PDB file of C-alpha atoms in Angstrom:
ATOM      1  CA  GLY O   1       0.094  -0.114  -0.263  1.00 66.00           C
ATOM      2  CA  PRO O   2       1.109   3.646  -0.111  1.00 69.00           C
ATOM      3  CA  ALA O   3       1.470   3.933   3.616  1.00 80.00           C
ATOM      4  CA  PRO O   4       5.120   3.300   3.829  1.00 83.00           C
ATOM      5  CA  PHE O   5       5.680   5.448   0.837  1.00 81.00           C
ATOM      6  CA  LEU O   6       3.432   8.337   2.658  1.00 86.00           C
ATOM      7  CA  ILE O   7       5.557   8.089   6.053  1.00 90.00           C
ATOM      8  CA  ALA O   8       8.809   8.244   4.221  1.00 91.00           C
ATOM      9  CA  SER O   9       7.913  11.203   2.379  1.00 90.00           C
ATOM     10  CA  ILE O  10       6.260  13.349   4.938  1.00 91.00           C
ATOM     11  CA  THR O  11       9.261  13.014   7.006  1.00 93.00           C
ATOM     12  CA  ALA O  12      11.788  13.458   4.188  1.00 93.00           C
ATOM     13  CA  GLY O  13       9.588  16.769   3.914  1.00 92.00           C
ATOM     14  CA  ALA O  14       9.857  17.319   7.595  1.00 92.00           C
ATOM     15  CA  ILE O  15      13.310  17.120   8.029  1.00 93.00           C
ATOM     16  CA  ALA O  16      14.172  19.171   4.863  1.00 92.00           C
ATOM     17  CA  SER O  17      11.970  21.883   6.239  1.00 92.00           C
ATOM     18  CA  LEU O  18      14.077  22.032   9.857  1.00 92.00           C
ATOM     19  CA  VAL O  19      16.859  22.605   7.058  1.00 90.00           C
ATOM     20  CA  LEU O  20      15.365  25.009   5.169  1.00 90.00           C
ATOM     21  CA  VAL O  21      13.994  27.321   7.923  1.00 89.00           C
ATOM     22  CA  PRO O  22      17.477  28.866   9.225  1.00 90.00           C
ATOM     23  CA  MET O  23      18.624  29.258   6.063  1.00 89.00           C
ATOM     24  CA  GLU O  24      16.014  31.040   4.659  1.00 83.00           C
ATOM     25  CA  SER O  25      15.780  33.148   7.592  1.00 82.00           C
ATOM     26  CA  ALA O  26      19.658  33.671   7.061  1.00 85.00           C
ATOM     27  CA  ARG O  27      19.060  34.527   3.403  1.00 82.00           C
ATOM     28  CA  ILE O  28      16.302  37.206   3.942  1.00 79.00           C
ATOM     29  CA  ARG O  29      18.014  39.055   6.687  1.00 80.00           C
ATOM     30  CA  MET O  30      21.339  39.061   3.997  1.00 83.00           C
ATOM     31  CA  VAL O  31      19.101  40.662   1.389  1.00 77.00           C
ATOM     32  CA  THR O  32      17.461  43.362   3.741  1.00 74.00           C
ATOM     33  CA  ASP O  33      19.680  43.888   6.826  1.00 77.00           C
ATOM     34  CA  SER O  34      22.991  45.842   5.830  1.00 80.00           C
ATOM     35  CA  ASP O  35      24.639  44.262   9.123  1.00 81.00           C
ATOM     36  CA  PHE O  36      24.173  41.036   7.282  1.00 82.00           C
ATOM     37  CA  GLY O  37      25.318  42.150   3.696  1.00 78.00           C
ATOM     38  CA  GLU O  38      28.895  41.566   3.770  1.00 83.00           C
ATOM     39  CA  MET O  39      29.092  37.992   5.700  1.00 86.00           C
ATOM     40  CA  ASN O  40      28.081  34.445   3.713  1.00 89.00           C
ATOM     41  CA  LEU O  41      25.863  32.224   4.972  1.00 88.00           C
ATOM     42  CA  VAL O  42      27.694  30.280   7.735  1.00 90.00           C
ATOM     43  CA  SER O  43      28.465  34.160   9.468  1.00 91.00           C
ATOM     44  CA  GLY O  44      24.831  34.777   8.892  1.00 88.00           C
ATOM     45  CA  LEU O  45      23.765  31.414  10.490  1.00 91.00           C
ATOM     46  CA  ARG O  46      25.946  32.174  13.399  1.00 92.00           C
ATOM     47  CA  ARG O  47      25.125  36.101  13.867  1.00 90.00           C
ATOM     48  CA  LEU O  48      20.901  35.351  13.800  1.00 88.00           C
ATOM     49  CA  VAL O  49      22.306  32.579  16.631  1.00 90.00           C
ATOM     50  CA  GLU O  50      23.620  34.756  18.745  1.00 90.00           C
ATOM     51  CA  GLU O  51      20.820  37.549  18.694  1.00 86.00           C
ATOM     52  CA  SER O  52      17.744  35.196  18.770  1.00 83.00           C
ATOM     53  CA  GLY O  53      19.322  32.074  20.253  1.00 88.00           C
ATOM     54  CA  LEU O  54      19.591  28.434  18.826  1.00 89.00           C
ATOM     55  CA  ARG O  55      15.879  27.347  19.349  1.00 88.00           C
ATOM     56  CA  VAL O  56      14.476  30.529  17.947  1.00 85.00           C
ATOM     57  CA  THR O  57      16.468  30.369  14.739  1.00 86.00           C
ATOM     58  CA  LEU O  58      15.957  26.667  13.873  1.00 87.00           C
ATOM     59  CA  THR O  59      12.030  27.307  14.090  1.00 85.00           C
ATOM     60  CA  ALA O  60      10.841  30.583  13.206  1.00 82.00           C
ATOM     61  CA  GLY O  61       8.891  30.422  10.330  1.00 83.00           C
ATOM     62  CA  LEU O  62       9.013  26.407  10.740  1.00 89.00           C
ATOM     63  CA  GLY O  63       5.187  26.209  10.221  1.00 88.00           C
ATOM     64  CA  ALA O  64       4.909  27.654   7.220  1.00 88.00           C
ATOM     65  CA  MET O  65       7.551  25.993   5.873  1.00 90.00           C
ATOM     66  CA  LEU O  66       6.315  22.617   6.712  1.00 92.00           C
ATOM     67  CA  ALA O  67       2.710  23.675   5.143  1.00 91.00           C
ATOM     68  CA  LYS O  68       4.544  24.200   2.179  1.00 91.00           C
ATOM     69  CA  GLN O  69       7.295  21.542   1.984  1.00 93.00           C
ATOM     70  CA  VAL O  70       5.429  18.532   3.320  1.00 94.00           C
ATOM     71  CA  PRO O  71       2.345  18.446   1.156  1.00 93.00           C
ATOM     72  CA  TYR O  72       4.826  19.231  -2.148  1.00 94.00           C
ATOM     73  CA  THR O  73       6.981  16.480  -1.168  1.00 93.00           C
ATOM     74  CA  PHE O  74       4.356  13.608  -0.644  1.00 89.00           C
ATOM     75  CA  GLY O  75       1.757  15.126  -3.493  1.00 91.00           C
ATOM     76  CA  LYS O  76       5.125  14.807  -5.801  1.00 93.00           C
ATOM     77  CA  GLN O  77       6.672  11.376  -4.448  1.00 91.00           C
ATOM     78  CA  VAL O  78       3.734   9.213  -3.129  1.00 91.00           C
ATOM     79  CA  SER O  79       1.397  10.493  -6.456  1.00 92.00           C
ATOM     80  CA  PHE O  80       4.408   9.736  -8.501  1.00 94.00           C
ATOM     81  CA  ASP O  81       4.865   5.952  -7.021  1.00 92.00           C
ATOM     82  CA  VAL O  82       1.041   5.306  -7.201  1.00 92.00           C
ATOM     83  CA  VAL O  83       0.251   6.681 -10.445  1.00 94.00           C
ATOM     84  CA  ALA O  84       2.797   4.752 -12.262  1.00 94.00           C
ATOM     85  CA  ASN O  85       1.615   1.585 -10.331  1.00 92.00           C
ATOM     86  CA  ILE O  86      -1.623   2.100 -11.806  1.00 92.00           C
ATOM     87  CA  LEU O  87      -0.651   2.643 -15.080  1.00 90.00           C
ATOM     88  CA  TYR O  88       1.558  -0.271 -15.393  1.00 90.00           C
ATOM     89  CA  LYS O  89      -1.225  -2.284 -13.932  1.00 88.00           C
ATOM     90  CA  VAL O  90      -3.846  -0.956 -17.045  1.00 86.00           C
ATOM     91  CA  ILE O  91      -1.303  -1.209 -19.943  1.00 86.00           C
ATOM     92  CA  ASN O  92      -0.169  -4.468 -18.664  1.00 83.00           C
ATOM     93  CA  SER O  93      -4.327  -6.414 -18.329  1.00 81.00           C
ATOM     94  CA  PRO O  94      -4.830  -8.740 -20.740  1.00 77.00           C
ATOM     95  CA  ARG O  95      -6.710  -7.795 -23.532  1.00 71.00           C
ATOM     96  CA  SER O  96      -8.215  -9.802 -27.201  1.00 65.00           C
ATOM     97  CA  ALA O  97      -6.070 -12.353 -28.601  1.00 64.00           C
ATOM     98  CA  GLY O  98      -4.246 -12.657 -25.426  1.00 67.00           C
ATOM     99  CA  LEU O  99      -2.465  -9.003 -25.877  1.00 73.00           C
ATOM    100  CA  THR O 100      -2.286  -6.312 -23.487  1.00 80.00           C
ATOM    101  CA  LEU O 101      -2.102  -2.626 -24.231  1.00 76.00           C
ATOM    102  CA  GLY O 102       1.282  -2.699 -23.174  1.00 73.00           C
ATOM    103  CA  ASP O 103       2.928  -5.431 -26.559  1.00 73.00           C
ATOM    104  CA  SER O 104       0.003  -3.049 -28.668  1.00 77.00           C
ATOM    105  CA  ILE O 105       2.597  -0.322 -28.030  1.00 74.00           C
ATOM    106  CA  SER O 106       5.825  -1.834 -28.016  1.00 72.00           C
ATOM    107  CA  LYS O 107       5.409  -3.418 -31.282  1.00 72.00           C
ATOM    108  CA  ALA O 108       3.697   0.011 -32.519  1.00 72.00           C
ATOM    109  CA  THR O 109       7.155   1.927 -31.314  1.00 75.00           C
ATOM    110  CA  SER O 110       9.887   0.179 -29.381  1.00 72.00           C
ATOM    111  CA  PRO O 111      10.016  -2.241 -26.326  1.00 68.00           C
ATOM    112  CA  HIS O 112      11.437   0.656 -24.061  1.00 76.00           C
ATOM    113  CA  ALA O 113       8.363   3.030 -25.431  1.00 81.00           C
ATOM    114  CA  VAL O 114       5.649   2.089 -22.842  1.00 84.00           C
ATOM    115  CA  LYS O 115       8.338   2.712 -19.638  1.00 86.00           C
ATOM    116  CA  TRP O 116       9.034   6.239 -21.348  1.00 87.00           C
ATOM    117  CA  ILE O 117       4.835   6.879 -21.761  1.00 89.00           C
ATOM    118  CA  VAL O 118       4.305   5.516 -18.080  1.00 92.00           C
ATOM    119  CA  SER O 119       6.989   7.624 -16.357  1.00 93.00           C
ATOM    120  CA  VAL O 120       6.221  10.922 -18.150  1.00 94.00           C
ATOM    121  CA  LEU O 121       2.285  10.638 -17.706  1.00 95.00           C
ATOM    122  CA  ALA O 122       3.469  10.069 -14.290  1.00 96.00           C
ATOM    123  CA  ALA O 123       5.128  12.305 -13.690  1.00 96.00           C
ATOM    124  CA  MET O 124       3.292  14.914 -15.292  1.00 96.00           C
ATOM    125  CA  THR O 125      -0.031  13.689 -12.648  1.00 96.00           C
ATOM    126  CA  ALA O 126       2.421  13.910 -10.157  1.00 96.00           C
ATOM    127  CA  SER O 127       3.522  17.628 -10.564  1.00 96.00           C
ATOM    128  CA  VAL O 128      -0.099  18.234 -10.454  1.00 96.00           C
ATOM    129  CA  ILE O 129      -1.089  16.915  -7.556  1.00 96.00           C
ATOM    130  CA  ALA O 130       1.669  18.442  -6.016  1.00 95.00           C
ATOM    131  CA  CYS O 131       1.249  21.827  -7.303  1.00 95.00           C
ATOM    132  CA  LEU O 132      -2.127  21.684  -5.676  1.00 95.00           C
ATOM    133  CA  LEU O 133      -1.524  20.598  -2.198  1.00 95.00           C
ATOM    134  CA  SER O 134       1.509  23.014  -1.560  1.00 93.00           C
ATOM    135  CA  GLN O 135       0.281  26.160  -2.993  1.00 94.00           C
ATOM    136  CA  PRO O 136      -1.851  26.919   0.286  1.00 93.00           C
ATOM    137  CA  GLY O 137       1.626  26.235   1.909  1.00 90.00           C
ATOM    138  CA  ASP O 138       3.441  28.824  -0.558  1.00 90.00           C
ATOM    139  CA  VAL O 139       0.626  31.193   0.151  1.00 90.00           C
ATOM    140  CA  ILE O 140       1.187  31.044   4.020  1.00 89.00           C
ATOM    141  CA  LEU O 141       5.570  30.912   3.407  1.00 84.00           C
ATOM    142  CA  THR O 142       5.172  34.084   0.919  1.00 81.00           C
ATOM    143  CA  GLU O 143       3.007  35.900   3.562  1.00 83.00           C
ATOM    144  CA  THR O 144       5.180  35.141   6.437  1.00 80.00           C
ATOM    145  CA  TYR O 145       8.220  36.404   4.633  1.00 71.00           C
ATOM    146  CA  LYS O 146       5.904  39.248   3.193  1.00 68.00           C
ATOM    147  CA  GLY O 147       8.365  42.634   2.550  1.00 49.00           C
ATOM    148  CA  CYS O 148      11.705  40.813   3.064  1.00 53.00           C
ATOM    149  CA  SER O 149      12.288  41.298  -0.480  1.00 46.00           C
ATOM    150  CA  VAL O 150      12.900  44.819  -0.255  1.00 47.00           C
ATOM    151  CA  ALA O 151      15.455  46.363   1.859  1.00 45.00           C
ATOM    152  CA  ASN O 152      14.810  48.440   5.001  1.00 49.00           C
ATOM    153  CA  GLU O 153      17.591  49.401   7.006  1.00 50.00           C
ATOM    154  CA  ASP O 154      15.392  50.869   9.328  1.00 52.00           C
ATOM    155  CA  GLU O 155      13.451  47.881  10.097  1.00 54.00           C
ATOM    156  CA  PRO O 156      15.006  44.930   8.218  1.00 55.00           C
ATOM    157  CA  CYS O 157      13.311  41.798   8.007  1.00 58.00           C
ATOM    158  CA  ASP O 158      12.938  39.730  11.011  1.00 58.00           C
ATOM    159  CA  VAL O 159      11.145  36.757  10.463  1.00 57.00           C
ATOM    160  CA  THR O 160      11.304  35.532  14.189  1.00 52.00           C
ATOM    161  CA  LYS O 161       8.853  38.560  14.342  1.00 52.00           C
ATOM    162  CA  LYS O 162       6.325  37.437  11.901  1.00 54.00           C
ATOM    163  CA  ASN O 163       2.864  35.980  12.978  1.00 60.00           C
ATOM    164  CA  THR O 164       2.345  32.311  13.823  1.00 75.00           C
ATOM    165  CA  LEU O 165       1.183  29.635  11.087  1.00 79.00           C
ATOM    166  CA  TRP O 166      -2.732  30.649  12.536  1.00 79.00           C
ATOM    167  CA  GLY O 167      -2.242  34.186  12.265  1.00 82.00           C
ATOM    168  CA  VAL O 168      -1.128  34.389   8.633  1.00 83.00           C
ATOM    169  CA  SER O 169      -3.530  32.123   7.829  1.00 87.00           C
ATOM    170  CA  SER O 170      -6.166  33.807   9.167  1.00 88.00           C
ATOM    171  CA  THR O 171      -4.635  37.319   7.501  1.00 85.00           C
ATOM    172  CA  ILE O 172      -4.877  35.801   3.798  1.00 89.00           C
ATOM    173  CA  TYR O 173      -8.602  33.868   4.965  1.00 90.00           C
ATOM    174  CA  SER O 174      -9.589  37.784   5.756  1.00 89.00           C
ATOM    175  CA  ARG O 175      -8.628  39.155   3.149  1.00 87.00           C
ATOM    176  CA  SER O 176     -12.293  37.880   0.801  1.00 88.00           C
ATOM    177  CA  GLU O 177     -14.078  37.139   3.773  1.00 88.00           C
ATOM    178  CA  ASP O 178     -16.750  39.153   3.514  1.00 89.00           C
ATOM    179  CA  LYS O 179     -16.992  37.634   0.041  1.00 90.00           C
ATOM    180  CA  GLY O 180     -17.953  33.945   1.417  1.00 89.00           C
ATOM    181  CA  ALA O 181     -16.165  31.076   2.241  1.00 90.00           C
ATOM    182  CA  VAL O 182     -14.934  30.238  -1.571  1.00 90.00           C
ATOM    183  CA  PRO O 183     -13.407  33.199  -2.248  1.00 89.00           C
ATOM    184  CA  ALA O 184     -11.972  33.726   0.870  1.00 90.00           C
ATOM    185  CA  LEU O 185     -10.535  29.718   0.652  1.00 92.00           C
ATOM    186  CA  SER O 186      -9.331  31.353  -3.003  1.00 92.00           C
ATOM    187  CA  GLY O 187      -6.910  33.092  -1.296  1.00 90.00           C
ATOM    188  CA  PHE O 188      -4.548  30.429  -0.286  1.00 93.00           C
ATOM    189  CA  PHE O 189      -4.372  29.224  -4.207  1.00 93.00           C
ATOM    190  CA  THR O 190      -3.316  32.738  -5.998  1.00 91.00           C
ATOM    191  CA  GLY O 191      -1.232  32.231  -8.466  1.00 90.00           C
ATOM    192  CA  LEU O 192      -1.516  28.782  -8.646  1.00 92.00           C
ATOM    193  CA  GLN O 193      -1.915  28.817 -13.074  1.00 93.00           C
ATOM    194  CA  ALA O 194       1.589  30.039 -12.835  1.00 92.00           C
ATOM    195  CA  ARG O 195       2.676  27.806  -9.747  1.00 92.00           C
ATOM    196  CA  PHE O 196       1.611  24.635 -12.505  1.00 94.00           C
ATOM    197  CA  LEU O 197       4.036  26.067 -15.190  1.00 94.00           C
ATOM    198  CA  HIS O 198       6.818  26.661 -13.165  1.00 93.00           C
ATOM    199  CA  VAL O 199       7.166  24.354 -10.534  1.00 93.00           C
ATOM    200  CA  GLY O 200       5.006  21.665 -12.628  1.00 94.00           C
ATOM    201  CA  THR O 201       7.777  21.572 -15.257  1.00 95.00           C
ATOM    202  CA  ILE O 202      10.632  21.129 -12.599  1.00 95.00           C
ATOM    203  CA  ILE O 203       8.638  18.282 -10.893  1.00 95.00           C
ATOM    204  CA  THR O 204       8.002  16.097 -14.113  1.00 96.00           C
ATOM    205  CA  SER O 205      11.487  16.451 -15.333  1.00 96.00           C
ATOM    206  CA  GLN O 206      13.087  15.792 -12.222  1.00 95.00           C
ATOM    207  CA  LEU O 207      10.507  12.457 -11.981  1.00 95.00           C
ATOM    208  CA  VAL O 208      11.396  11.858 -15.449  1.00 95.00           C
ATOM    209  CA  ILE O 209      15.388  11.810 -14.849  1.00 95.00           C
ATOM    210  CA  TYR O 210      15.172   9.723 -11.778  1.00 94.00           C
ATOM    211  CA  ASP O 211      13.204   7.086 -12.924  1.00 94.00           C
ATOM    212  CA  ILE O 212      15.576   7.011 -16.423  1.00 92.00           C
ATOM    213  CA  VAL O 213      18.485   6.826 -13.848  1.00 94.00           C
ATOM    214  CA  LYS O 214      17.173   4.078 -11.393  1.00 92.00           C
ATOM    215  CA  GLN O 215      16.651   2.076 -15.159  1.00 89.00           C
ATOM    216  CA  LEU O 216      20.068   3.082 -16.185  1.00 90.00           C
ATOM    217  CA  LEU O 217      21.622   1.686 -13.196  1.00 93.00           C
ATOM    218  CA  GLY O 218      19.703  -1.674 -13.173  1.00 91.00           C
ATOM    219  CA  LEU O 219      16.860  -1.071 -10.735  1.00 91.00           C
ATOM    220  CA  PRO O 220      13.000  -1.139 -12.252  1.00 90.00           C
ATOM    221  CA  ALA O 221      10.998   1.361 -13.359  1.00 88.00           C
ATOM    222  CA  THR O 222       8.968   3.064 -10.651  1.00 89.00           C
ATOM    223  CA  GLY O 223       6.053   1.069 -10.612  1.00 85.00           C
ATOM    224  CA  SER O 224       6.897  -1.933 -12.645  1.00 80.00           C
ATOM    225  CA  HIS O 225       7.213  -4.109  -9.290  1.00 75.00           C
TER     226      HIS O 225
END
């Protein structure tokens, strides 16, 4: 079943968030705070720890990062495996004259065509699912760091002073709350079309390359076993 894949991908997404949070905080301060302007990542992180403490440096903005990274990771990895497995079952199901759809495709094109078709279709589907699941988290993360892209020496961006995940989510929801629940919730999907084009292309490329390299190394294609 998909449960082991789900647990593994959620764990990976959570660990990635823990690593990304302090780096993102340091990057933002390096862009917006002149005191951080000449620092590299290591010295910037050291300065953050000195200012705010290790716990705050490691956890400030963690909720927002988890809201994006965890759905993104399991949406991408789990759906790729599950969709590929379903496609192989459909393609390998016997049809008329005992031939499978995979046999017909292989005869009409090449023996490797089935793996290419499954890999691309599963990757494209996974990219759509990952974008849909992670878009609300991406909007929340953007709101958390809102205003940090423009340097302000008098008031440098400090994500440790930003609102909580619930507070940021409430802010996004309240902008269109007077128009009803659906318009209010749609605020969490602002920019989804651009995300489909940008992130979707990246995810599809990553997963197809991942599957090709697996096969070149002698491992079975994703979903084929």
